[in-house]
Short mmCIF file of C-alpha atoms and ligand atoms in Angstrom, two decimals:
data_model
loop_
_atom_site.label_atom_id
_atom_site.label_comp_id
_atom_site.label_asym_id
_atom_site.label_seq_id
_atom_site.Cartn_x
_atom_site.Cartn_y
_atom_site.Cartn_z
CA MET A 1 2.02 -12.89 -26.65
CA SER A 2 3.36 -10.10 -28.85
CA ARG A 3 5.61 -7.31 -27.63
CA PHE A 4 5.98 -3.67 -28.60
CA GLU A 5 8.48 -0.95 -27.82
CA TYR A 6 7.48 1.13 -24.76
CA ALA A 7 7.94 4.88 -24.96
CA PRO A 8 6.70 6.95 -22.00
CA ALA A 9 4.08 9.60 -22.79
CA PRO A 10 6.34 12.69 -23.18
CA GLU A 11 3.87 15.38 -22.12
CA SER A 12 3.42 14.01 -18.59
CA ARG A 13 7.11 13.27 -18.14
CA ALA A 14 7.85 16.95 -18.72
CA ILE A 15 6.05 18.09 -15.55
CA VAL A 16 8.41 16.36 -13.14
CA ASP A 17 11.88 17.51 -12.36
CA ILE A 18 13.83 14.47 -11.19
CA LYS A 19 17.32 15.21 -9.92
CA SER A 20 20.13 12.90 -10.98
CA SER A 21 20.92 12.06 -7.36
CA TYR A 22 19.31 12.40 -3.94
CA GLY A 23 20.76 12.44 -0.45
CA LEU A 24 19.05 11.52 2.80
CA PHE A 25 16.66 14.00 4.41
CA VAL A 26 17.92 14.53 7.94
CA ASN A 27 17.28 17.47 10.25
CA GLY A 28 15.60 19.46 7.51
CA GLN A 29 18.44 19.10 5.00
CA PHE A 30 19.40 16.74 2.22
CA ILE A 31 22.74 15.23 3.23
CA GLU A 32 25.14 12.67 1.80
CA ALA A 33 25.08 9.20 3.35
CA THR A 34 28.36 8.33 5.04
CA ASP A 35 27.72 4.71 5.52
CA GLY A 36 26.36 3.06 2.37
CA LYS A 37 26.61 2.96 -1.42
CA PRO A 38 24.14 4.87 -3.61
CA PHE A 39 21.61 2.76 -5.51
CA LYS A 40 19.56 3.38 -8.64
CA THR A 41 15.82 3.64 -8.84
CA VAL A 42 14.40 2.65 -12.23
CA SER A 43 11.12 3.03 -14.04
CA PRO A 44 9.68 -0.50 -14.11
CA ALA A 45 7.92 0.33 -17.39
CA SER A 46 11.09 1.14 -19.32
CA GLU A 47 13.99 0.10 -17.07
CA GLU A 48 15.24 3.68 -17.48
CA VAL A 49 17.30 4.85 -14.51
CA LEU A 50 15.35 7.68 -12.92
CA ALA A 51 17.83 8.74 -10.23
CA GLU A 52 20.61 7.64 -7.94
CA VAL A 53 19.60 7.54 -4.29
CA SER A 54 21.73 7.37 -1.12
CA GLU A 55 21.67 4.26 1.00
CA ALA A 56 21.57 4.98 4.73
CA GLY A 57 23.66 2.69 6.89
CA PRO A 58 23.43 2.39 10.70
CA ALA A 59 25.49 5.56 11.32
CA ASP A 60 23.18 7.59 9.05
CA VAL A 61 20.10 6.13 10.68
CA ASP A 62 21.57 7.08 14.04
CA LYS A 63 21.98 10.66 12.83
CA ALA A 64 18.33 10.74 11.71
CA VAL A 65 17.06 9.30 15.00
CA LYS A 66 19.12 11.86 16.96
CA ALA A 67 17.62 14.67 14.85
CA ALA A 68 14.14 13.30 15.47
CA ARG A 69 14.79 13.02 19.21
CA LYS A 70 16.05 16.58 19.45
CA ALA A 71 13.06 17.88 17.47
CA PHE A 72 10.71 15.91 19.72
CA ASP A 73 12.27 17.20 22.94
CA LYS A 74 12.77 20.80 21.94
CA VAL A 75 10.09 21.69 19.38
CA TRP A 76 7.41 19.25 18.33
CA GLY A 77 6.64 17.63 21.68
CA PRO A 78 6.17 20.94 23.53
CA MET A 79 4.24 22.55 20.63
CA SER A 80 0.47 22.96 21.06
CA GLY A 81 -1.80 20.71 19.02
CA LYS A 82 -3.24 23.81 17.38
CA ASP A 83 0.16 24.80 16.06
CA ARG A 84 1.02 21.29 14.91
CA ALA A 85 -2.25 21.31 12.98
CA LYS A 86 -1.18 24.43 11.08
CA TYR A 87 1.86 22.59 9.72
CA LEU A 88 -0.21 19.55 8.76
CA PHE A 89 -2.78 21.70 6.95
CA ARG A 90 0.04 23.47 5.15
CA ILE A 91 1.55 20.14 4.07
CA ALA A 92 -1.86 18.93 2.87
CA ARG A 93 -2.34 22.05 0.75
CA LEU A 94 1.16 21.76 -0.75
CA ILE A 95 0.42 18.14 -1.68
CA GLN A 96 -2.73 19.31 -3.45
CA GLU A 97 -0.82 22.04 -5.26
CA ARG A 98 1.84 19.59 -6.42
CA SER A 99 -0.58 16.72 -7.02
CA ARG A 100 -0.06 16.40 -10.81
CA GLU A 101 3.68 16.26 -10.39
CA LEU A 102 3.44 13.78 -7.51
CA ALA A 103 1.09 11.54 -9.50
CA VAL A 104 3.49 11.40 -12.45
CA LEU A 105 6.44 10.77 -10.17
CA GLU A 106 4.58 7.93 -8.44
CA SER A 107 3.60 6.32 -11.75
CA LEU A 108 7.14 6.62 -13.11
CA ASP A 109 8.83 5.12 -10.07
CA ASN A 110 6.19 2.52 -9.18
CA GLY A 111 4.65 1.60 -12.58
CA LYS A 112 1.02 2.17 -11.52
CA PRO A 113 -1.43 3.71 -14.03
CA ILE A 114 -1.58 7.49 -13.90
CA ARG A 115 -5.36 7.31 -13.61
CA GLU A 116 -4.91 5.59 -10.26
CA SER A 117 -2.08 7.76 -8.91
CA ARG A 118 -3.93 10.91 -10.05
CA ASP A 119 -7.45 9.95 -8.89
CA VAL A 120 -6.81 7.62 -5.95
CA ASP A 121 -3.32 7.68 -4.41
CA ILE A 122 -2.45 11.36 -4.31
CA PRO A 123 -5.95 12.68 -3.42
CA LEU A 124 -6.00 10.17 -0.55
CA VAL A 125 -2.54 11.32 0.56
CA ALA A 126 -3.80 14.91 0.83
CA ALA A 127 -7.01 13.71 2.49
CA HIS A 128 -5.01 11.91 5.20
CA PHE A 129 -3.06 15.04 6.06
CA PHE A 130 -6.22 17.15 6.15
CA TYR A 131 -8.00 14.55 8.28
CA TYR A 132 -5.23 14.17 10.87
CA ALA A 133 -4.57 17.91 10.91
CA GLY A 134 -8.10 18.17 12.29
CA TRP A 135 -7.24 15.76 15.11
CA ALA A 136 -4.05 17.47 16.32
CA ASP A 137 -5.83 19.74 18.83
CA LYS A 138 -8.50 17.20 19.84
CA LEU A 139 -6.40 14.29 21.06
CA GLU A 140 -8.34 14.02 24.33
CA TYR A 141 -11.18 12.57 22.20
CA ALA A 142 -8.96 9.90 20.64
CA GLY A 143 -10.25 7.32 23.12
CA VAL A 144 -7.04 6.84 25.08
CA GLY A 145 -7.81 8.96 28.15
CA ASP A 146 -7.81 12.65 29.07
CA ASP A 147 -4.10 13.26 28.75
CA PRO A 148 -2.84 11.45 25.67
CA GLN A 149 0.92 11.58 25.18
CA PRO A 150 3.01 10.84 22.09
CA TRP A 151 5.50 7.98 22.24
CA GLY A 152 8.42 10.11 21.07
CA VAL A 153 10.39 9.03 18.00
CA ALA A 154 8.57 6.80 15.51
CA GLY A 155 10.58 4.55 13.16
CA GLN A 156 8.43 3.77 10.14
CA VAL A 157 9.14 1.31 7.31
CA ILE A 158 6.89 1.13 4.25
CA PRO A 159 6.53 -1.00 1.08
CA TRP A 160 6.54 -0.12 -2.62
CA ASN A 161 2.94 -0.73 -3.64
CA PHE A 162 1.44 2.61 -2.50
CA PRO A 163 4.61 4.55 -1.72
CA MET A 164 3.21 7.97 -0.95
CA LEU A 165 -0.09 6.76 0.45
CA MET A 166 1.69 4.45 2.90
CA LEU A 167 3.87 7.41 3.88
CA ALA A 168 0.73 9.47 4.56
CA TRP A 169 -0.86 6.66 6.60
CA LYS A 170 2.28 6.64 8.75
CA ILE A 171 3.41 10.25 8.97
CA ALA A 172 0.11 12.15 9.25
CA PRO A 173 -1.21 10.47 12.46
CA ALA A 174 2.29 10.30 13.98
CA LEU A 175 2.81 14.05 13.64
CA ALA A 176 -0.74 14.91 14.67
CA ALA A 177 -0.21 12.95 17.88
CA GLY A 178 3.02 14.84 18.57
CA ASN A 179 5.65 12.28 17.58
CA THR A 180 8.60 12.96 15.32
CA VAL A 181 9.48 10.42 12.63
CA VAL A 182 12.21 8.67 10.73
CA LEU A 183 10.71 6.93 7.70
CA LYS A 184 12.30 4.45 5.33
CA PRO A 185 10.60 4.08 1.94
CA ALA A 186 11.02 0.88 -0.10
CA GLU A 187 14.19 0.56 -2.14
CA THR A 188 12.37 0.51 -5.49
CA THR A 189 10.11 3.53 -4.84
CA PRO A 190 11.92 6.28 -2.91
CA LEU A 191 11.09 9.27 -5.13
CA THR A 192 7.75 10.48 -3.76
CA ALA A 193 9.09 10.21 -0.20
CA LEU A 194 11.97 12.48 -1.25
CA ALA A 195 9.50 14.87 -2.90
CA PHE A 196 7.62 14.82 0.40
CA ALA A 197 10.85 15.84 2.13
CA GLU A 198 10.94 18.89 -0.16
CA ILE A 199 7.34 19.62 0.79
CA CYS A 200 8.32 19.56 4.46
CA GLN A 201 10.96 22.19 3.65
CA GLN A 202 8.42 24.26 1.70
CA ALA A 203 6.04 24.06 4.67
CA ASP A 204 8.82 25.27 7.00
CA LEU A 205 8.33 22.20 9.15
CA PRO A 206 10.88 22.48 11.99
CA PRO A 207 14.07 20.51 11.19
CA GLY A 208 14.13 16.93 12.48
CA VAL A 209 10.35 16.49 12.77
CA VAL A 210 10.36 14.38 9.59
CA ASN A 211 13.46 12.49 8.44
CA ILE A 212 13.61 10.24 5.36
CA VAL A 213 16.29 7.57 5.20
CA THR A 214 16.42 5.72 1.89
CA GLY A 215 17.90 2.26 1.48
CA ALA A 216 17.05 -1.42 1.43
CA GLY A 217 16.27 -3.98 4.13
CA ARG A 218 19.46 -3.27 6.07
CA THR A 219 18.41 0.37 6.50
CA GLY A 220 14.99 -0.69 7.73
CA GLN A 221 16.55 -3.11 10.16
CA ALA A 222 18.92 -0.47 11.54
CA LEU A 223 15.94 1.83 12.05
CA VAL A 224 13.62 -0.60 13.84
CA GLU A 225 16.48 -1.89 16.00
CA HIS A 226 17.71 1.57 16.98
CA PRO A 227 17.48 1.78 20.80
CA ASP A 228 16.19 5.35 20.79
CA VAL A 229 13.16 4.61 18.59
CA ASP A 230 10.04 4.46 20.79
CA LYS A 231 7.44 3.33 18.31
CA VAL A 232 7.85 1.03 15.30
CA ALA A 233 5.29 1.06 12.50
CA PHE A 234 5.81 -1.38 9.68
CA THR A 235 3.88 -2.24 6.53
CA GLY A 236 5.18 -5.04 4.37
CA SER A 237 5.46 -8.77 4.11
CA THR A 238 4.52 -11.17 6.89
CA ASP A 239 8.06 -12.62 6.92
CA VAL A 240 9.75 -9.28 7.57
CA GLY A 241 6.97 -8.34 10.02
CA ARG A 242 7.69 -11.48 11.99
CA ALA A 243 11.43 -10.70 12.10
CA ILE A 244 10.66 -7.17 13.32
CA ALA A 245 8.29 -8.42 16.04
CA LYS A 246 11.07 -10.70 17.28
CA SER A 247 13.70 -7.99 17.20
CA VAL A 248 11.63 -5.56 19.29
CA ALA A 249 10.33 -8.18 21.74
CA GLY A 250 11.44 -7.35 25.26
CA THR A 251 12.24 -3.72 24.44
CA HIS A 252 10.29 -0.59 25.41
CA LYS A 253 9.07 -0.14 21.84
CA ALA A 254 5.43 -0.08 20.81
CA VAL A 255 4.76 -1.85 17.51
CA THR A 256 2.10 -1.94 14.80
CA LEU A 257 2.36 -4.31 11.85
CA GLU A 258 0.35 -4.17 8.63
CA LEU A 259 1.18 -7.34 6.73
CA GLY A 260 -0.02 -9.52 3.87
CA GLY A 261 -3.44 -10.76 2.82
CA LYS A 262 -5.33 -13.26 0.70
CA ALA A 263 -8.80 -11.75 0.61
CA ALA A 264 -11.92 -13.62 -0.44
CA ASN A 265 -14.25 -11.74 -2.75
CA ILE A 266 -17.54 -13.60 -2.38
CA VAL A 267 -20.21 -13.53 -5.09
CA PHE A 268 -23.74 -14.78 -4.33
CA GLU A 269 -26.25 -15.75 -6.99
CA ASP A 270 -28.38 -12.66 -6.37
CA ALA A 271 -25.46 -10.23 -6.79
CA PRO A 272 -25.97 -7.29 -9.20
CA ILE A 273 -23.95 -8.73 -12.02
CA ASP A 274 -22.54 -5.68 -13.85
CA GLN A 275 -21.45 -4.02 -10.62
CA THR A 276 -20.00 -7.32 -9.42
CA ILE A 277 -17.85 -7.86 -12.50
CA GLU A 278 -16.44 -4.34 -12.11
CA GLY A 279 -15.83 -5.07 -8.43
CA ILE A 280 -13.98 -8.29 -9.19
CA VAL A 281 -11.81 -6.51 -11.77
CA ASN A 282 -11.11 -3.63 -9.42
CA GLY A 283 -10.50 -6.08 -6.57
CA ILE A 284 -7.66 -7.91 -8.28
CA PHE A 285 -6.35 -5.74 -11.13
CA PHE A 286 -6.23 -2.37 -9.35
CA ASN A 287 -2.56 -1.43 -8.96
CA GLN A 288 -1.54 -4.62 -10.86
CA GLY A 289 -2.78 -6.61 -7.88
CA HIS A 290 0.05 -5.17 -5.76
CA VAL A 291 -2.47 -4.62 -3.00
CA CYS A 292 -2.33 -6.20 0.46
CA CYS A 293 -6.14 -6.30 0.58
CA ALA A 294 -6.59 -7.41 -3.09
CA GLY A 295 -9.56 -9.68 -3.77
CA SER A 296 -7.24 -12.43 -4.95
CA ARG A 297 -9.55 -15.36 -4.11
CA LEU A 298 -12.85 -15.16 -5.93
CA LEU A 299 -15.52 -17.35 -4.33
CA VAL A 300 -18.50 -17.75 -6.67
CA GLN A 301 -21.79 -19.46 -5.86
CA GLU A 302 -22.04 -22.51 -8.13
CA SER A 303 -25.37 -21.54 -9.70
CA VAL A 304 -23.89 -18.37 -11.27
CA TYR A 305 -20.37 -19.63 -11.88
CA ASP A 306 -20.64 -19.99 -15.68
CA GLU A 307 -22.19 -16.59 -16.18
CA VAL A 308 -19.74 -14.80 -13.85
CA LEU A 309 -16.72 -16.44 -15.48
CA ALA A 310 -17.88 -15.73 -19.02
CA ARG A 311 -18.54 -12.08 -18.24
CA LEU A 312 -15.35 -11.69 -16.27
CA LYS A 313 -13.26 -13.03 -19.15
CA ARG A 314 -15.02 -10.75 -21.60
CA ARG A 315 -14.26 -7.76 -19.35
CA MET A 316 -10.65 -8.85 -18.89
CA GLY A 317 -10.28 -8.82 -22.67
CA THR A 318 -10.96 -5.06 -22.65
CA LEU A 319 -8.27 -4.20 -20.08
CA ARG A 320 -5.35 -2.26 -21.50
CA VAL A 321 -1.91 -3.19 -20.22
CA GLY A 322 0.90 -0.73 -20.89
CA ASP A 323 2.32 2.75 -20.41
CA PRO A 324 1.57 3.85 -16.83
CA LEU A 325 1.56 7.47 -17.99
CA ASP A 326 -1.19 6.89 -20.56
CA LYS A 327 -4.59 7.84 -19.14
CA ASN A 328 -6.24 4.90 -20.92
CA THR A 329 -4.06 2.29 -19.24
CA ASP A 330 -5.82 -0.08 -16.84
CA ILE A 331 -2.87 -2.24 -15.81
CA GLY A 332 0.61 -0.76 -15.55
CA ALA A 333 4.03 -2.29 -14.99
CA ILE A 334 4.98 -4.81 -12.33
CA ASN A 335 7.10 -2.93 -9.82
CA SER A 336 10.36 -4.87 -10.12
CA ALA A 337 12.07 -7.76 -11.85
CA ALA A 338 12.05 -9.63 -8.52
CA GLN A 339 8.29 -9.21 -8.10
CA LEU A 340 7.70 -10.28 -11.72
CA ALA A 341 9.75 -13.42 -11.09
CA LYS A 342 7.65 -14.18 -7.99
CA ILE A 343 4.37 -13.77 -9.90
CA ARG A 344 5.65 -15.97 -12.74
CA GLU A 345 6.84 -18.62 -10.32
CA LEU A 346 3.55 -18.85 -8.42
CA SER A 347 1.56 -18.84 -11.68
CA GLN A 348 3.66 -21.72 -12.95
CA ILE A 349 3.04 -23.56 -9.69
CA GLY A 350 -0.69 -22.99 -10.22
CA GLU A 351 -0.49 -24.70 -13.60
CA ASP A 352 1.72 -27.49 -12.28
CA GLU A 353 -0.76 -28.18 -9.48
CA GLY A 354 -3.49 -28.63 -12.07
CA ALA A 355 -5.44 -25.36 -12.11
CA GLU A 356 -6.47 -23.95 -15.48
CA ARG A 357 -4.81 -20.67 -16.45
CA TRP A 358 -6.35 -18.07 -18.73
CA SER A 359 -5.32 -14.58 -19.91
CA PRO A 360 -6.77 -12.48 -22.69
CA ASP A 361 -4.69 -12.03 -25.78
CA CYS A 362 -2.88 -8.78 -25.03
CA GLU A 363 0.25 -7.09 -26.26
CA LEU A 364 2.97 -6.46 -23.69
CA PRO A 365 5.76 -3.90 -24.10
CA ALA A 366 9.16 -5.37 -25.04
CA ASN A 367 11.16 -3.69 -22.27
CA GLY A 368 10.14 -3.27 -18.64
CA TYR A 369 8.29 -5.68 -16.35
CA TRP A 370 4.80 -6.80 -17.34
CA PHE A 371 2.29 -9.49 -16.56
CA PRO A 372 -1.09 -9.95 -18.27
CA PRO A 373 -4.34 -10.11 -16.27
CA THR A 374 -4.70 -13.77 -15.40
CA VAL A 375 -7.42 -15.97 -13.96
CA PHE A 376 -7.06 -19.51 -12.63
CA THR A 377 -10.10 -21.79 -12.51
CA GLY A 378 -10.38 -25.30 -11.14
CA VAL A 379 -8.56 -24.09 -8.03
CA SER A 380 -8.84 -26.07 -4.82
CA GLN A 381 -8.17 -24.79 -1.31
CA ALA A 382 -5.00 -26.85 -1.11
CA HIS A 383 -3.40 -25.15 -4.11
CA ARG A 384 -0.63 -22.72 -3.31
CA ILE A 385 -2.25 -20.06 -5.51
CA ALA A 386 -5.27 -20.24 -3.17
CA ARG A 387 -3.16 -19.95 -0.03
CA GLU A 388 -0.21 -17.67 -0.76
CA GLU A 389 -0.14 -14.01 -1.55
CA ILE A 390 0.87 -13.58 -5.23
CA PHE A 391 0.79 -9.78 -5.13
CA GLY A 392 0.16 -9.52 -8.86
CA PRO A 393 -2.73 -9.45 -11.39
CA VAL A 394 -3.61 -13.08 -10.80
CA LEU A 395 -7.03 -14.25 -9.62
CA SER A 396 -7.80 -17.71 -8.21
CA VAL A 397 -11.43 -18.80 -8.54
CA LEU A 398 -13.17 -21.25 -6.19
CA THR A 399 -16.85 -22.12 -5.85
CA PHE A 400 -19.31 -22.67 -2.99
CA ARG A 401 -22.93 -23.74 -2.56
CA THR A 402 -24.12 -22.28 0.75
CA PRO A 403 -23.29 -19.13 2.74
CA ALA A 404 -21.81 -21.32 5.50
CA GLU A 405 -19.46 -22.95 2.98
CA ALA A 406 -18.47 -19.51 1.68
CA VAL A 407 -17.58 -18.40 5.22
CA GLU A 408 -15.58 -21.53 5.89
CA LYS A 409 -13.58 -21.17 2.68
CA ALA A 410 -13.09 -17.43 3.09
CA ASN A 411 -11.72 -17.91 6.62
CA ASN A 412 -9.50 -20.82 5.62
CA THR A 413 -6.35 -18.71 5.38
CA PRO A 414 -3.64 -17.63 7.81
CA PHE A 415 -4.36 -14.02 6.78
CA GLY A 416 -7.28 -11.82 7.85
CA LEU A 417 -7.01 -8.42 6.25
CA SER A 418 -10.07 -7.90 4.04
CA ALA A 419 -13.03 -9.54 2.32
CA GLY A 420 -15.80 -8.61 -0.11
CA ILE A 421 -19.46 -9.66 -0.29
CA TRP A 422 -21.68 -9.28 -3.37
CA THR A 423 -25.40 -9.80 -2.74
CA GLU A 424 -28.70 -7.89 -2.83
CA LYS A 425 -29.63 -9.16 0.65
CA GLY A 426 -28.82 -6.78 3.49
CA SER A 427 -29.36 -9.43 6.15
CA ARG A 428 -26.84 -11.70 4.45
CA ILE A 429 -24.28 -8.89 4.33
CA LEU A 430 -24.62 -8.35 8.07
CA TRP A 431 -24.46 -12.05 8.87
CA MET A 432 -21.43 -12.61 6.65
CA ALA A 433 -19.61 -9.54 7.96
CA ASN A 434 -19.93 -10.98 11.46
CA GLN A 435 -18.63 -14.37 10.43
CA LEU A 436 -15.64 -13.27 8.36
CA ARG A 437 -12.32 -13.01 10.19
CA ALA A 438 -11.15 -9.97 8.24
CA GLY A 439 -10.29 -6.48 9.46
CA VAL A 440 -12.13 -4.82 6.57
CA VAL A 441 -15.28 -6.19 4.94
CA TRP A 442 -16.62 -4.46 1.83
CA ALA A 443 -20.20 -5.02 0.67
CA ASN A 444 -21.03 -4.51 -3.02
CA THR A 445 -17.79 -2.62 -3.49
CA PHE A 446 -14.08 -3.36 -3.12
CA ASN A 447 -10.79 -1.55 -2.49
CA ARG A 448 -12.49 1.58 -1.17
CA PHE A 449 -10.41 3.66 1.22
CA ASP A 450 -11.11 6.67 3.34
CA PRO A 451 -9.00 8.44 5.97
CA THR A 452 -11.84 8.21 8.50
CA SER A 453 -12.00 4.38 8.39
CA PRO A 454 -9.66 2.17 10.36
CA PHE A 455 -7.75 -0.40 8.32
CA GLY A 456 -5.78 -3.42 9.51
CA GLY A 457 -5.78 -7.15 9.95
CA TYR A 458 -6.30 -10.21 12.08
CA LYS A 459 -4.04 -13.26 12.34
CA GLU A 460 -0.94 -13.14 10.12
CA SER A 461 -2.09 -9.89 8.54
CA GLY A 462 -0.69 -8.08 11.56
CA TYR A 463 -1.98 -5.98 14.43
CA GLY A 464 -2.94 -2.41 15.11
CA ARG A 465 -5.10 -0.17 12.93
CA GLU A 466 -4.27 2.70 10.64
CA GLY A 467 -6.76 5.37 9.59
CA GLY A 468 -9.54 7.01 11.53
CA ARG A 469 -9.47 7.61 15.27
CA HIS A 470 -8.00 4.14 15.76
CA GLY A 471 -4.99 5.17 13.68
CA LEU A 472 -4.18 7.87 16.24
CA GLU A 473 -4.26 5.42 19.10
CA ALA A 474 -1.19 3.68 17.68
CA TYR A 475 0.81 6.88 18.13
CA LEU A 476 -0.32 7.69 21.65
CA ALA A 477 1.04 6.17 24.84
CA HIS A 478 -1.70 4.80 27.06
P1 TAP B 501 8.85 -6.27 2.45
O1 TAP B 501 9.86 -6.99 1.66
O2 TAP B 501 8.47 -6.80 3.77
O3 TAP B 501 9.39 -4.78 2.59
C1 TAP B 501 8.70 -3.77 3.29
C2 TAP B 501 9.70 -2.74 3.76
O4 TAP B 501 10.55 -3.32 4.75
C3 TAP B 501 10.63 -2.22 2.69
O5 TAP B 501 10.90 -0.86 2.91
C4 TAP B 501 11.86 -3.08 2.89
O6 TAP B 501 13.00 -2.54 2.33
C5 TAP B 501 11.91 -3.15 4.40
N1 TAP B 501 12.66 -4.26 4.95
C6 TAP B 501 13.08 -5.40 4.34
N2 TAP B 501 13.72 -6.20 5.24
C7 TAP B 501 13.70 -5.57 6.42
C8 TAP B 501 14.18 -5.87 7.74
N3 TAP B 501 14.80 -7.02 8.00
N4 TAP B 501 13.97 -4.99 8.73
C9 TAP B 501 13.31 -3.83 8.50
N5 TAP B 501 12.84 -3.48 7.28
C10 TAP B 501 13.03 -4.33 6.25
O7 TAP B 501 7.49 -6.09 1.66
P2 TAP B 501 7.31 -5.54 0.19
O8 TAP B 501 7.63 -6.63 -0.74
O9 TAP B 501 7.97 -4.22 0.03
O10 TAP B 501 5.73 -5.23 0.18
C11 TAP B 501 4.80 -6.16 -0.11
C12 TAP B 501 4.14 -6.69 1.14
O11 TAP B 501 3.57 -5.64 1.89
C13 TAP B 501 2.98 -7.62 0.84
O12 TAP B 501 3.07 -8.76 1.62
C14 TAP B 501 1.76 -6.81 1.19
O13 TAP B 501 0.64 -7.56 1.53
C15 TAP B 501 2.25 -5.98 2.30
N6 TAP B 501 1.43 -4.78 2.44
C16 TAP B 501 0.58 -4.74 3.50
C17 TAP B 501 -0.24 -3.64 3.66
C18 TAP B 501 -1.15 -3.61 4.82
S1 TAP B 501 -1.81 -2.20 5.19
N7 TAP B 501 -1.43 -4.67 5.52
C19 TAP B 501 -0.18 -2.58 2.77
C20 TAP B 501 0.70 -2.65 1.70
C21 TAP B 501 1.52 -3.78 1.57
P3 TAP B 501 13.31 -2.87 0.78
O14 TAP B 501 12.10 -2.58 -0.02
O15 TAP B 501 14.38 -1.97 0.43
O16 TAP B 501 13.65 -4.31 0.75
#
């Protein structure tokens, strides 16, 4: 595979103003961390250092939790829902106003294509704040009784794949319900969370209602283990989720966990073929496959296997891998060297276990972290690439003959986050949706999100729901 020199599109880079260093956002101010060393956040497309960011240690986290507690007791808790809504609407409008800048910042820090951050991530972020702003004065209809009460201080830890969208999923319902928050973004993608902190200042949000503590796993651990946190909300890997569940067991804390997935995307012989190919591509290559609900296991009915594979490979050959800031890019950079190593390792295991690997001939930039769109055929259910989350642009293809076999294979996973069904038959969609042990089931579409719809998993994909009315429930004591 050939390599070329990556140079970020200069015109988009000019619209963001990244500071050389950032402190923690505590009690409405950016402050220096007292307890940890600063770390660098880099652009995964160029390895350029974007900024130096403070690492919060336990003493800093304690400061943030105290600020959140004070704001809860004195300001945000006693405030009427109607007034809380005004702040949330204001934040939503500021996100819209700054959406171009936020999209560029997200693509720079995360590596995702600008077309996605501009058209999907940031509009959804604003939509979440608008949606939950509407709930703030109607909590008695949230389904948890006539007198819903916030938990208090929420400690929230999020991953790097949708940095600002995960922040919105966490912060918007928490604030609408009357909680205050301390949020830790992922180590590799802190910049949009820090921009959000500025937006909170612009919106005149009372100090301490939102606090952002940057850092790595140790910061997250200090936050979820802090005794004065009432509600823990975590999105990330199943391993860390398990550790968090153990650490809060036996405490007063309420917990929701959104963890990994290994979704089946199921194609029947009567599926509308053009739409299906686009759905398969979107299912696994959207956001470089760094998607918890990615359609990473393609189940194809045997009778259409040859046609689906041939058309899929042809379509994969047209995907452009490269500069995240170029509007024509389909697949951006892998978020970190560590994630690239994990994708490479599991792909090698796929080959070693006997599956057949294929990627189109595509040029990859010389610097930065990249992986070509890849499909594995001849995959059996026992293969690790069929069982483990790769979290990259790698698709494993299996076949089935009957709907019952498709259900059995789709459910043969410890995860249960999402699934997709491609068929013309409405009755089959309904039957399959009932059989599949997945929190979200898409029919003739994939990776569609909306603030009104609950999202979350079964089994090792976690518990609790985010989004919609159900997403409020997680932030209300009942
Ligand atoms: P993790 O390694 O689990 O990290 C998630 C967050 O937890 C990061 O902020 C991380 O900090 C922090 N963290 C690490 N160790 C911790 C500890 N012991 N205590 C508290 N916090 C800790 O996951 P990731 O690699 O960032 O994200 C990918 C995973 O997230 C995938 O498995 C994916 O499926 C899942 N995901 C799930 C969903 C939903 S909705 N189910 C959505 C998106 C992603 P550092 O980043 O600094 O290490």
